[in-house]
Structures are given as C-alpha cells and as structure tokens.
XYZ file of C-alpha atoms in Angstrom:
317
model
C 110.019 141.556 130.256
C 109.806 142.335 126.507
C 107.391 143.796 124.750
C 105.888 143.582 120.635
C 103.461 145.476 119.403
C 101.425 144.711 116.393
C 97.859 144.382 115.120
C 95.629 142.961 117.132
C 94.338 140.721 113.489
C 97.620 140.177 113.159
C 97.908 138.051 116.453
C 94.954 136.878 116.473
C 95.689 134.719 113.552
C 98.608 133.386 114.654
C 97.468 132.890 118.384
C 93.100 132.838 117.843
C 90.353 134.549 118.547
C 91.465 135.185 122.569
C 95.466 135.265 121.958
C 95.462 132.896 124.143
C 96.758 129.873 121.538
C 100.524 130.980 121.751
C 101.752 127.290 123.603
C 103.449 125.869 120.654
C 105.167 129.157 120.038
C 105.937 129.680 123.656
C 107.233 125.542 123.904
C 109.208 126.041 120.708
C 111.079 128.750 121.575
C 111.202 129.086 125.432
C 109.484 132.180 126.167
C 105.841 132.808 128.063
C 103.091 135.521 126.367
C 100.363 137.561 127.152
C 99.144 139.820 124.938
C 97.310 142.847 125.957
C 95.574 144.634 122.747
C 97.870 145.392 120.212
C 101.150 144.438 122.651
C 102.538 141.187 122.820
C 104.324 141.089 125.933
C 107.371 137.645 126.302
C 109.158 136.699 129.202
C 112.126 134.585 129.242
C 116.109 134.909 129.040
C 117.518 137.457 126.098
C 118.530 135.007 123.566
C 114.808 133.168 123.214
C 113.116 136.088 123.393
C 114.831 137.718 119.925
C 114.066 134.158 118.657
C 110.512 134.795 119.094
C 110.874 138.460 117.792
C 112.486 136.786 114.707
C 109.254 134.013 113.984
C 106.706 136.734 114.426
C 108.293 139.097 112.169
C 108.899 136.463 109.755
C 105.295 135.826 110.329
C 104.455 139.557 110.142
C 106.031 140.046 107.080
C 103.537 137.478 105.117
C 100.363 139.349 107.484
C 101.659 142.422 105.374
C 101.966 140.578 101.814
C 98.189 139.581 102.262
C 98.146 136.353 103.304
C 95.627 135.161 105.740
C 97.941 133.320 108.877
C 96.988 130.288 110.473
C 98.726 128.353 113.618
C 99.685 126.002 110.579
C 102.005 128.656 109.261
C 103.823 129.741 112.412
C 104.422 125.967 112.618
C 105.881 125.770 108.916
C 107.886 129.110 110.095
C 109.164 126.997 113.012
C 109.310 123.580 111.197
C 112.077 125.989 108.492
C 113.984 127.146 110.992
C 114.534 124.058 112.790
C 115.621 122.684 109.661
C 118.141 125.448 109.010
C 116.133 127.564 106.237
C 117.750 130.901 106.637
C 116.317 132.595 103.361
C 113.085 135.438 102.822
C 109.945 133.433 103.972
C 107.737 135.471 102.045
C 109.663 134.292 98.701
C 109.686 131.030 100.427
C 105.999 131.475 100.133
C 105.509 133.503 97.120
C 107.709 130.566 95.501
C 105.912 127.517 96.510
C 102.125 128.635 96.263
C 99.974 126.555 95.090
C 96.971 128.506 93.652
C 94.269 125.917 93.680
C 90.641 127.938 92.804
C 89.652 130.878 94.083
C 90.365 131.289 97.861
C 91.899 128.566 97.970
C 95.666 128.640 98.251
C 98.067 125.899 99.659
C 101.355 126.425 100.971
C 104.730 123.675 101.637
C 104.585 123.503 105.344
C 108.854 122.414 104.891
C 111.827 122.967 102.597
C 111.231 119.013 101.853
C 107.681 119.969 100.753
C 108.648 123.330 99.507
C 111.510 121.117 96.895
C 108.588 118.111 96.530
C 106.611 121.108 94.721
C 109.779 122.550 92.765
C 110.679 119.216 91.537
C 106.730 118.348 90.154
C 107.014 121.861 88.078
C 110.032 121.073 86.802
C 110.160 117.200 86.227
C 107.507 115.171 84.260
C 107.807 112.087 86.476
C 108.001 112.415 90.540
C 108.756 110.372 93.009
C 107.067 110.841 96.672
C 108.187 108.375 99.166
C 107.823 108.389 103.150
C 105.431 107.720 105.695
C 102.229 108.712 106.379
C 100.650 112.683 107.087
C 103.186 114.306 104.937
C 101.594 115.486 102.246
C 102.972 113.410 99.596
C 99.622 112.912 97.710
C 97.499 116.057 98.957
C 100.436 118.016 97.463
C 100.226 116.371 94.419
C 96.438 116.666 93.923
C 96.941 120.207 94.524
C 99.741 120.619 91.769
C 97.229 118.526 89.546
C 94.625 121.064 90.702
C 96.735 124.213 89.559
C 98.110 122.631 86.617
C 93.931 122.396 85.243
C 92.787 125.777 86.313
C 95.736 126.932 84.642
C 95.081 124.949 81.637
C 98.428 123.907 81.446
C 97.218 119.883 81.215
C 93.502 119.297 80.079
C 92.772 116.554 82.414
C 93.342 114.957 86.206
C 93.702 110.949 86.003
C 94.398 110.031 89.866
C 94.929 106.161 90.256
C 95.732 103.206 93.130
C 96.152 99.723 93.095
C 93.135 98.178 94.829
C 94.401 95.874 97.238
C 93.809 95.125 100.684
C 95.454 96.948 103.166
C 96.496 93.880 105.599
C 91.711 93.084 105.652
C 89.694 90.455 104.439
C 86.840 92.813 102.862
C 85.075 89.885 101.136
C 82.409 90.426 97.901
C 81.299 94.186 97.540
C 77.977 94.220 96.096
C 77.327 97.285 93.670
C 79.028 97.800 89.404
C 82.187 98.239 89.240
C 82.417 102.010 90.454
C 80.846 101.029 93.720
C 83.518 98.459 94.277
C 86.734 100.239 93.895
C 85.118 102.963 95.231
C 86.464 102.220 98.737
C 90.293 101.619 97.363
C 90.153 105.602 96.179
C 88.051 107.688 99.135
C 91.484 109.469 100.178
C 91.718 110.729 96.642
C 87.870 112.269 96.358
C 88.846 114.012 100.100
C 91.694 115.738 98.567
C 89.715 117.014 95.897
C 86.777 117.731 97.925
C 89.244 119.175 99.754
C 90.742 121.667 97.618
C 87.719 122.172 94.823
C 84.408 123.115 95.140
C 81.873 119.974 95.559
C 79.677 120.725 92.384
C 82.866 121.636 90.492
C 84.609 117.863 91.586
C 81.511 116.333 90.976
C 81.139 118.130 87.017
C 84.375 117.192 86.142
C 84.214 113.693 87.192
C 81.128 113.499 84.933
C 82.776 114.964 82.090
C 85.682 112.715 82.372
C 87.962 116.164 82.963
C 88.702 114.438 86.458
C 89.403 110.484 86.255
C 89.876 108.128 89.345
C 90.258 104.447 88.488
C 91.946 101.476 89.753
C 95.485 101.054 88.111
C 94.386 97.836 86.314
C 92.199 100.576 84.103
C 96.154 102.166 82.950
C 97.033 99.032 81.347
C 96.833 99.556 76.962
C 96.371 103.729 77.394
C 98.739 106.497 76.205
C 97.938 109.520 78.515
C 98.191 112.998 76.764
C 97.399 116.569 77.836
C 97.140 114.680 82.021
C 98.656 115.188 85.292
C 98.460 111.634 86.523
C 98.991 110.998 89.733
C 100.101 107.215 91.108
C 98.880 106.839 95.018
C 99.377 103.886 97.341
C 102.918 103.013 94.684
C 104.042 101.019 97.735
C 101.653 97.913 96.748
C 102.011 97.870 93.313
C 104.134 95.077 91.351
C 107.683 95.717 89.376
C 105.253 94.656 86.396
C 102.546 97.194 87.182
C 104.822 100.003 87.898
C 106.050 99.418 84.599
C 103.053 99.739 82.861
C 102.199 102.521 84.676
C 104.996 104.690 83.727
C 104.998 103.737 79.885
C 101.597 105.197 80.132
C 102.935 108.799 79.992
C 101.948 110.435 77.054
C 103.036 114.099 75.320
C 102.099 117.024 78.075
C 101.777 115.154 80.722
C 102.873 114.796 83.944
C 103.289 112.115 86.275
C 103.164 111.884 90.301
C 104.101 108.586 92.326
C 103.360 108.614 96.316
C 104.019 105.695 98.473
C 104.962 104.264 101.700
C 107.385 101.694 101.754
C 107.138 100.868 105.788
C 103.158 100.137 104.433
C 103.535 97.448 101.484
C 100.440 95.009 101.690
C 101.307 92.728 99.171
C 102.598 89.156 100.064
C 105.896 89.410 101.423
C 107.132 86.922 98.799
C 106.470 89.662 95.917
C 108.828 92.853 95.530
C 107.154 96.193 95.632
C 107.302 98.131 92.653
C 107.737 101.354 94.493
C 111.210 99.788 96.174
C 112.038 98.486 92.462
C 111.532 102.137 90.644
C 113.961 103.204 93.511
C 116.687 100.934 92.318
C 116.108 100.338 88.805
C 114.752 104.795 87.697
C 117.869 106.861 89.930
C 120.113 108.988 87.605
C 117.200 109.544 84.305
C 116.847 112.846 83.240
C 113.858 114.114 83.565
C 113.216 111.946 86.943
C 113.046 112.837 90.175
C 113.083 110.976 94.120
C 112.497 113.399 97.103
C 112.506 111.373 100.645
C 109.936 112.080 103.419
C 110.585 111.430 106.997
C 109.208 111.961 110.027
C 110.278 115.121 110.632
C 108.095 116.341 107.701
C 104.689 114.645 109.428
C 102.187 117.662 109.297
C 99.147 115.310 110.530
C 98.565 115.950 114.527
C 101.720 115.811 116.942
C 100.577 112.700 117.921
C 101.311 110.662 114.759
C 104.891 111.641 114.489
C 105.017 110.168 118.171
C 103.161 107.499 116.495
C 105.666 107.050 113.368
C 108.404 107.075 115.725
C 107.673 104.329 118.233
C 106.732 102.195 115.571
C 109.799 102.220 113.507
C 111.687 102.078 117.347
C 109.739 99.028 117.518
C 111.108 97.890 113.809
C 106.792 97.620 113.056
C 104.790 98.220 110.032
C 103.238 101.504 111.003
C 99.502 102.106 109.678
C 97.495 105.216 109.239
C-alpha cells in the first residue's frame, strides 16, 4: 500500500466531490485508489504506483498554479504521457491556453491539439483535418474569440458549405437566414459555449460576428478578420480556391474538415483533398492532421470511429 497527501480540494477537483471518481486513473496506471481526507491510498505494484504518483504530481503543479482542474485534465495529462510527452506540464498549459472570456479558458487536450493551437497562432492559413470529436472546430472558434478579445482582429467570420448530409431536407420555409441556419448550428453552439449569450447576440447584430454559408463569401476581401471554414470536405476545388483567395490584410484563416465524411456526389472531388495535394510547401500555410487517438468526445466516439474505419465505412457524427 502506498500513500500520498494532498489538499482535499485538489483531490475533489481530480476525483470528484465524493472522491470516488478515480476509475479512469486506476485503469490508466493499473492501481486501486481510495481517499481518506487528505490521504490518497494506492494499492498496486511499485512501478504502477510511481506512475500514478507522477501523474498526480503533474496535476498538483497545475493546481498550485491556480488552474481549476477537472476529470478532463486528468485525461489530458494521461494522453500526454501516452503520446510520449516528457516536458513541463505547466509550461504546456501556459503556452497553449486560450483565454476566451472572463472565467472561460480553453486548454488543448493533447500534443496534436497543442500543435494545432501553436500553428494557428503562427500561420496565416491552417488546415485542421481529421475525424469528428478531435476539437478542430471548437479550438478554431476559441482562437477566433481570443483574437477578437485581444483586438488582434475586428471581426469573426464563420462559414460552412450548405450541403445536405446524406438526407433530403426538402423545402425549408422562411427567409435566407432561416433556411441556412440548420447548416450553421454547430458554429453557434461553439460560440455560445465560449462567450456569454448576450454578447454573442450583440456581436451578431452588429456584424462583429458573421455566420454565413460559403456562397456568401464570393467577391469579398476579408481584412482584419478571423475566418473559419468548417466542414471543408464538402467544398469543391473551385469553392476552396474562391474561399482561400478572400484572405485580406491582417486576417487569419482556419479550414477544418473530415475527409471520411464527404457528402458531395462521388463524381466530384473534395476541395479539401485537392487543397492538401496542391498547397503543401507554401510558407505561411500549415496542415495539422488528427487521428482517432485525438478524439476528445465521449470515449465511445473513438471506438465508433475505429469500428467504421475497420469496416471500410464512412462514419457520421
């Protein structure tokens, strides 16, 4: 039996209020845990106990630095360890943190997400390509909100191609905004999670945040903007070229997509696949590829993606 002593508040943040949420940690390092006040008991081989101690020490450093922890941070530290990360966890968190609003800070949940954030900071055009649930769109929107907050850009422009995802929706009633709104809902969801509801509505009303279908981008030059093209696998090569040439001065563009979920007619080539072939090697432009190992949704999502990949099917979110 091995024991560690930590503040109860720290243990509650990591293991839950009842101190019984150590299942993930137990499975990850191969020990049995029990908490009694400030004492955490570990039952298992010496090597596994030392691994558990190391993980908790890294989390405790974050706690001491004033970072509010949750079970997600435990998974992040475990993911970083499994990915071979041997650096300073506190430095990783500080370098990759995204301050979106008062009390709303977003942290990458793995090395690939950390690289994605760094590339968005450093490059004018970044492609995030990979399966559902890897944080491509969410982190891009978080970076856009942070850039607006820091006054590095004057507006945020979020766009998607309006294409039916394998379903025939038929006639949609209402004006143009009401017709395209269902296609853009995931972008609204990310914004409302990162900013106060009133502020989102105000920014949309004043044009500081614009959410529009891709067709609305034609003929425009977008200066002083943070522009995100989501679901880019459903663009054609011509649409992708049109979008990329909208980039103006002091603007940043992020393109996200999943090439396993293309809803175009099979006879048409995806603009995302085409761009990955045509644009490699251009300075100021970067491609970040995610895999099923980067999935940060419910644990079952990763297993579902793997099952579809194994079967040779096309997974849908």
